[in-house]
Coordinates of C-alpha atoms in Angstrom, one line a residue:
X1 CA 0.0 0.0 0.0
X2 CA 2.7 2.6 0.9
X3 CA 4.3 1.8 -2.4
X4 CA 1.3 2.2 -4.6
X5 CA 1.0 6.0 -2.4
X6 CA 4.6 6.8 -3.2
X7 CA 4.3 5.6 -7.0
X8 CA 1.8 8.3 -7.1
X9 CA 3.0 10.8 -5.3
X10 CA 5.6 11.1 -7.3
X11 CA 4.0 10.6 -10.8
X12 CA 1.9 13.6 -10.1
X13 CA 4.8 15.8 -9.3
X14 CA 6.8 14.9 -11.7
X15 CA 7.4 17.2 -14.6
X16 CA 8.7 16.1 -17.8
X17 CA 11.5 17.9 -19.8
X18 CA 13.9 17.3 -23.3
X19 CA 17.0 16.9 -22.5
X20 CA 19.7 17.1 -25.4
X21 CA 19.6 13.0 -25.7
X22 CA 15.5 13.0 -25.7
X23 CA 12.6 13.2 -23.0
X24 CA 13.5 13.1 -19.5
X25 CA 12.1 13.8 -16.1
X26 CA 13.4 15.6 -13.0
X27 CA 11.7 17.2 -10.3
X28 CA 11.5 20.8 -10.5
X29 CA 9.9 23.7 -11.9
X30 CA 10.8 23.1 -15.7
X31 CA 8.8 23.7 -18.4
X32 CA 7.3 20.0 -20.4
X33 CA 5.5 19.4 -23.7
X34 CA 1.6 19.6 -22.8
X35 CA 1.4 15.9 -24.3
X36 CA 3.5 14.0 -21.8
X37 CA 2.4 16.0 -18.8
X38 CA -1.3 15.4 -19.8
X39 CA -0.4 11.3 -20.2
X40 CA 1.2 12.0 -16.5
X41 CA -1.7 13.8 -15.3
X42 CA -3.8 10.6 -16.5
X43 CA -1.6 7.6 -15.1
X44 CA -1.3 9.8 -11.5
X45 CA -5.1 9.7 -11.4
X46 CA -5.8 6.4 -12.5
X47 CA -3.3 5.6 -9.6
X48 CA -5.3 7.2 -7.4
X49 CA -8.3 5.7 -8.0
X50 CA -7.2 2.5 -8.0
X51 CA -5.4 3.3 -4.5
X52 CA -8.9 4.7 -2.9
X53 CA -11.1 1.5 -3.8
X54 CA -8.1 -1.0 -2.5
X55 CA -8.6 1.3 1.0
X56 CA -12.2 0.8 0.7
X57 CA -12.3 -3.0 -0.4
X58 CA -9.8 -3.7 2.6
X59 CA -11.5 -1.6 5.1
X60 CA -14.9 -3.2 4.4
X61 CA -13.2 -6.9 4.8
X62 CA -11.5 -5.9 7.5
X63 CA -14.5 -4.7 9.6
X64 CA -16.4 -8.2 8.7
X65 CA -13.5 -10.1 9.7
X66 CA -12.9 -8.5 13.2
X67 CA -16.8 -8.1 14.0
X68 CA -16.4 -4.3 12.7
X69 CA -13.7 -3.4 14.9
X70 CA -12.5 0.1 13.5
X71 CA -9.4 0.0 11.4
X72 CA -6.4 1.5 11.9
X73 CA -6.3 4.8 10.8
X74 CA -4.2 5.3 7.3
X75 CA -0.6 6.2 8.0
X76 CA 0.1 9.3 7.0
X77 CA 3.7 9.8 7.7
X78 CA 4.8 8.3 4.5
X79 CA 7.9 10.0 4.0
X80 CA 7.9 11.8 0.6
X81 CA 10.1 11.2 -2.0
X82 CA 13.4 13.4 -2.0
X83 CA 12.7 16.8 -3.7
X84 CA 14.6 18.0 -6.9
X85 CA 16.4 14.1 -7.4
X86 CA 16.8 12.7 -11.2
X87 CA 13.8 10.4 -12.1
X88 CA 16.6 8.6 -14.4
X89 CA 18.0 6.9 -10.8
X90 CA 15.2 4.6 -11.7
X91 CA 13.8 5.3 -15.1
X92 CA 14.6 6.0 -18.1
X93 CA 12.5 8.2 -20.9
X94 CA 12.0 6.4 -24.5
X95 CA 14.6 8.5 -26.7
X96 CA 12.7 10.7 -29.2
X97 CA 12.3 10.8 -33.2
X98 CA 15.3 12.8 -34.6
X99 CA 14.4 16.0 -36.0
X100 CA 14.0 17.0 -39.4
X101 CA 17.6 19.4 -41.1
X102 CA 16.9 22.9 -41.2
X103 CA 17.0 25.0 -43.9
X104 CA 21.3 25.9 -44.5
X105 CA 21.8 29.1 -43.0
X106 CA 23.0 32.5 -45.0
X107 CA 26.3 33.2 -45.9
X108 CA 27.8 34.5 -42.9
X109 CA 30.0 38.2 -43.2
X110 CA 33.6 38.2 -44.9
X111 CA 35.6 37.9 -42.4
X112 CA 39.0 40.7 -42.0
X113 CA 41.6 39.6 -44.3
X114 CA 44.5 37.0 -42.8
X115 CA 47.9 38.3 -41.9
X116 CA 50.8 38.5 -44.6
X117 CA 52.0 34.8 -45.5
X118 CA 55.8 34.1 -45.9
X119 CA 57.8 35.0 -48.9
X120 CA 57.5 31.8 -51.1
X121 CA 60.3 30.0 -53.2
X122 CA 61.4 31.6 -56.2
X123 CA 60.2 30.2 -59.3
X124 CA 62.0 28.3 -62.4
X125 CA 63.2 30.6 -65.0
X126 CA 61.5 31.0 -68.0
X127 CA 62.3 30.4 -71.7
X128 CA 64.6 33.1 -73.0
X129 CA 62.9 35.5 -75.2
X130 CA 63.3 36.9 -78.6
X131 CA 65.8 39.3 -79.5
X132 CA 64.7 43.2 -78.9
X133 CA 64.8 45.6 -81.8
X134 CA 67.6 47.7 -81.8
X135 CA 68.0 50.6 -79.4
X136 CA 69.1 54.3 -80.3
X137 CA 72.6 55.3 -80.3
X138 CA 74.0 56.3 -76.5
X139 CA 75.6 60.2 -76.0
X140 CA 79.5 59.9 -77.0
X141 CA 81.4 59.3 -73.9
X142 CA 84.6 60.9 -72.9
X143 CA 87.4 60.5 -74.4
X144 CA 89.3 57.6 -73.4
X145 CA 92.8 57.9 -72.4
X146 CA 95.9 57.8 -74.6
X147 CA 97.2 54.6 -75.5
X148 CA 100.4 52.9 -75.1
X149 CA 103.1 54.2 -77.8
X150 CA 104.0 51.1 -80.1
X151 CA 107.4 50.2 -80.8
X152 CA 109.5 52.1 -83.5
X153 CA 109.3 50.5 -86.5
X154 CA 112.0 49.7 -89.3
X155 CA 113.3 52.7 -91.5
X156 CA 111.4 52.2 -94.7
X157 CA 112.5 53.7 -98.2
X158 CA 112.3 57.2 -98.9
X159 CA 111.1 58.6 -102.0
X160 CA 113.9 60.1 -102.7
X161 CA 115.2 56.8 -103.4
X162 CA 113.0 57.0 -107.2
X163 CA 114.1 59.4 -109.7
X164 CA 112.8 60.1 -112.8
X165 CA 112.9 63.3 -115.0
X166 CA 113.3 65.0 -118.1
X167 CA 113.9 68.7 -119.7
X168 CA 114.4 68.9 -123.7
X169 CA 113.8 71.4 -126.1
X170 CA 113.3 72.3 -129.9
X171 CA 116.3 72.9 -132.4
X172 CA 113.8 73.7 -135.3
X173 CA 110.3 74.7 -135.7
X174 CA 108.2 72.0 -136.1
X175 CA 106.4 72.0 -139.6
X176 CA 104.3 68.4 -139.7
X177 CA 100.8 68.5 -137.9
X178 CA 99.0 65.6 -136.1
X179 CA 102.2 63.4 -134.8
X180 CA 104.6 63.9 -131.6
X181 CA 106.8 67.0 -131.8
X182 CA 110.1 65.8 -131.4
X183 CA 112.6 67.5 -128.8
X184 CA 115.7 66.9 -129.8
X185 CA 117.8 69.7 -127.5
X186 CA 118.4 67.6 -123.8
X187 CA 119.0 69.9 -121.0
X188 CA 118.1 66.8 -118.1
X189 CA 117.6 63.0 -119.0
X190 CA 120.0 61.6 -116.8
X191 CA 117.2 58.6 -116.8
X192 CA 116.8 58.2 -120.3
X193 CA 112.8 58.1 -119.7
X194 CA 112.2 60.6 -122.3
X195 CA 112.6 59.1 -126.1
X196 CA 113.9 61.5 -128.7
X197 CA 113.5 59.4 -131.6
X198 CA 109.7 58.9 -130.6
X199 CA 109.5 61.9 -128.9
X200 CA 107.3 60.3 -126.1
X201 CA 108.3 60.0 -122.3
X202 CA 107.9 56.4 -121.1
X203 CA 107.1 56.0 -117.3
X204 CA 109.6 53.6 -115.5
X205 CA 108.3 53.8 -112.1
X206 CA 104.5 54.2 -111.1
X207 CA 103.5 57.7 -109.5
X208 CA 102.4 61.1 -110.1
X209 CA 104.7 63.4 -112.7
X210 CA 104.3 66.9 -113.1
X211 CA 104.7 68.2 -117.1
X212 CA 104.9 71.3 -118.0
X213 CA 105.8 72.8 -121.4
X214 CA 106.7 76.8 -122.8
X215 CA 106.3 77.5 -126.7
X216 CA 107.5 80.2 -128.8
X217 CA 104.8 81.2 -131.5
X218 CA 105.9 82.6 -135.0
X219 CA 104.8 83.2 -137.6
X220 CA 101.3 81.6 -137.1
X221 CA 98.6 80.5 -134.9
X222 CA 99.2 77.7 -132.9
X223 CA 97.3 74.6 -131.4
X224 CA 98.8 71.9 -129.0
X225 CA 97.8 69.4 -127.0
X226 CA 99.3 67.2 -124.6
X227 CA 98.5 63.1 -124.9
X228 CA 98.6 60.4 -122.6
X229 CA 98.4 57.0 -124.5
X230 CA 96.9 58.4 -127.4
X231 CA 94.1 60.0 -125.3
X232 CA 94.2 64.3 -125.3
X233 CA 94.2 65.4 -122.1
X234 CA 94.9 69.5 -122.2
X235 CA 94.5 71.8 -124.9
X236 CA 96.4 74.9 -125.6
X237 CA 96.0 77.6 -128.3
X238 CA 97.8 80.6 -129.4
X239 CA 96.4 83.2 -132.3
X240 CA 99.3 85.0 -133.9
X241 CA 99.9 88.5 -134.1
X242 CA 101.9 90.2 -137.0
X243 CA 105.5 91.0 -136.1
X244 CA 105.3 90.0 -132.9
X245 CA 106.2 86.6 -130.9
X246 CA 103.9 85.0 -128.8
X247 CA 104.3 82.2 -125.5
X248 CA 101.7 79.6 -125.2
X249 CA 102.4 77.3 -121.8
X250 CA 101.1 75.0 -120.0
X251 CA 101.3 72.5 -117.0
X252 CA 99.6 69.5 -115.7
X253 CA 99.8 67.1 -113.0
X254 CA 99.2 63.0 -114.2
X255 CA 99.3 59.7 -111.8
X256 CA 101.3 56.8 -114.6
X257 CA 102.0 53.3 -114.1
X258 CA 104.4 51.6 -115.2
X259 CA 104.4 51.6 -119.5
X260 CA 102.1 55.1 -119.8
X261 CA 103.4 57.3 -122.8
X262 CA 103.0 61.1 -122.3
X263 CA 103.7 63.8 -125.4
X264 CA 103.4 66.8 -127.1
X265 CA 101.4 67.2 -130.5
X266 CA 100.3 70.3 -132.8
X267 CA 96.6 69.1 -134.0
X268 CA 94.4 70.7 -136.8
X269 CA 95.7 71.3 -140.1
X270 CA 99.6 73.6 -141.7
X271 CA 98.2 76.7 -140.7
X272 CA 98.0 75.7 -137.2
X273 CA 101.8 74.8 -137.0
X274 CA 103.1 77.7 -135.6
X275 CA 105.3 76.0 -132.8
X276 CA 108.8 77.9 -133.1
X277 CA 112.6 77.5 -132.0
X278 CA 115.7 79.0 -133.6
X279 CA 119.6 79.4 -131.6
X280 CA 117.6 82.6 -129.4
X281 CA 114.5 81.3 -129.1
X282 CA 113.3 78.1 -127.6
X283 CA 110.2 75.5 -126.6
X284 CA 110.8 73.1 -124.5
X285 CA 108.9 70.4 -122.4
X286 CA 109.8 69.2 -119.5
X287 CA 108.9 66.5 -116.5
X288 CA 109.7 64.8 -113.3
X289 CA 108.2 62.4 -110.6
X290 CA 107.1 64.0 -107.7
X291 CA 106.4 60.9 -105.3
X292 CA 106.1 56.9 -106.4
X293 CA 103.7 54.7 -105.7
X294 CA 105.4 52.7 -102.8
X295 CA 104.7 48.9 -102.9
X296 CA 101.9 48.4 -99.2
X297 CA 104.5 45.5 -97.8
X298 CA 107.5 48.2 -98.4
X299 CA 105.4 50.8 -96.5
X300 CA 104.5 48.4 -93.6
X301 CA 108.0 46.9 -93.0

């Protein structure tokens, strides 16, 4: 009997609760689902009831058994169970239907940027690359210092080494047109370069030769011209005046090589032969080398 009053007591203070693993009990002041304390409410009463008609069934027995004596009165200091302990000492709640997921959440705020990371590895070199296009020319820099003097070289050949000259004149006036006056009078042809029979000079040694020439004019106009292998390359020409004598001159500077003819020639027809000489008046034509044409392994040595 005292445990059917307990059982009760206790079922009609208890509160149920959900607890993180499911439904639970404890006693105290929590708040429970309406359901389960409803299905308490119910079993506490039932309890109840059923504990009030064994009282009555007993005590009506009892008093026909004993001739009616009068029954002992209930007890009433059933101690009560102990306040605020865990109904799970000796029960244990049926673990609940998991819950549906929830709808995902929004996308939460960007958060502050991280701190700086560490300086990473370098990385391979790449492929080389095409050639740029040329740049602009760079300012002149300054002028570099002096070099080392080389050392003296071997004494080459001096030009005065070559020779090669000429002076003649005319013992006659010259009467035939269109062929090499002849000088005949030698005042300098120590070389023999200049041919009398011919009347050409004949270069001997490559180099440039200064000619020069000075006629006497009488008793008509004259016109000469000076050739270099058969090619006219000056011109001179006199007109004659009565009882008078004229000069005609020239001069020229030629580079020769070696087997180059150089001469004197009156061109046109008789009437322009008027190149003159007698023993006080003379014509001459003259020529010399001024520098030769020095071999390059002579002038490097």
């Amino acid at each position: 009997m005292h445990a059917f009053i307990h059982l009760a007591c206790l079922l009609e203070n208890m509160h149920p609760v959900k607890t993180s693993i499911g439904e639970g009990c404890v006693c105290d002041g929590d708040i429970v689902q309406p359901i389960v304390r409803g299905e308490m409410k119910v079993t506490a009463s039932f309890l109840w009831v059923l504990l009030i008609g064994l009282l009555l069934g007993g005590r009506s027995g009892h008093a026909q058994d004993k001739d009616q004596v009068e029954p002992e009165s209930p007890v009433t200091d059933v101690q009560a169970p102990d306040d605020r302990q865990p109904c799970a000492q000796w029960m244990g709640g049926v673990p609940g239907t998991p819950g549906h997921s929830g709808y995902p959440g929004r996308d939460g705020r960007d958060g502050h940027d991280g701190p700086k990371g560490d300086k990473g590895d370098p990385g391979e070199p790449g492929e080389k690359g095409d050639p740029g296009e040329k740049g602009a020319n760079g300012p002149v820099g300054l002028r570099g210092f002096p070099g080392t003097p080389g050392l003296k070289g071997e004494r080459g050949e001096s030009a005065l080494m070559y020779h090669s000259s000429f002076s003649v004149g005319l013992t006659d006036p010259v009467h035939t047109t269109n062929v090499p006056i002849r000088f005949t009078k030698f005042f300098h042809n120590e070389q023999r370069h200049y041919d009398d029979v011919s009347g050409k000079f004949r270069c001997a040694l490559p180099g440039v030769y200064f000619f020069t020439y000075h006629l006497t004019i009488y008793p008509r106009d004259a016109r000469v011209s000076l050739y270099k292998n058969d090619r006219t390359v000056m011109f001179t020409y006199d007109q004659f005046k009565q009882n008078n004598l004229d000069q005609a001159s020239g001069s020229i500077i030629l580079h020769l090589e070696t087997g180059d003819e150089v001469w004197l020639q009156v061109y046109g027809e008789e009437e322009f032969g008027g190149v003159y000489a007698d023993n006080i008046n003379d014509s001459t034509f003259s020529g010399f080398l001024l520098y030769p044409d020095i071999p390059t392994a002579d002038r490097r040595r």
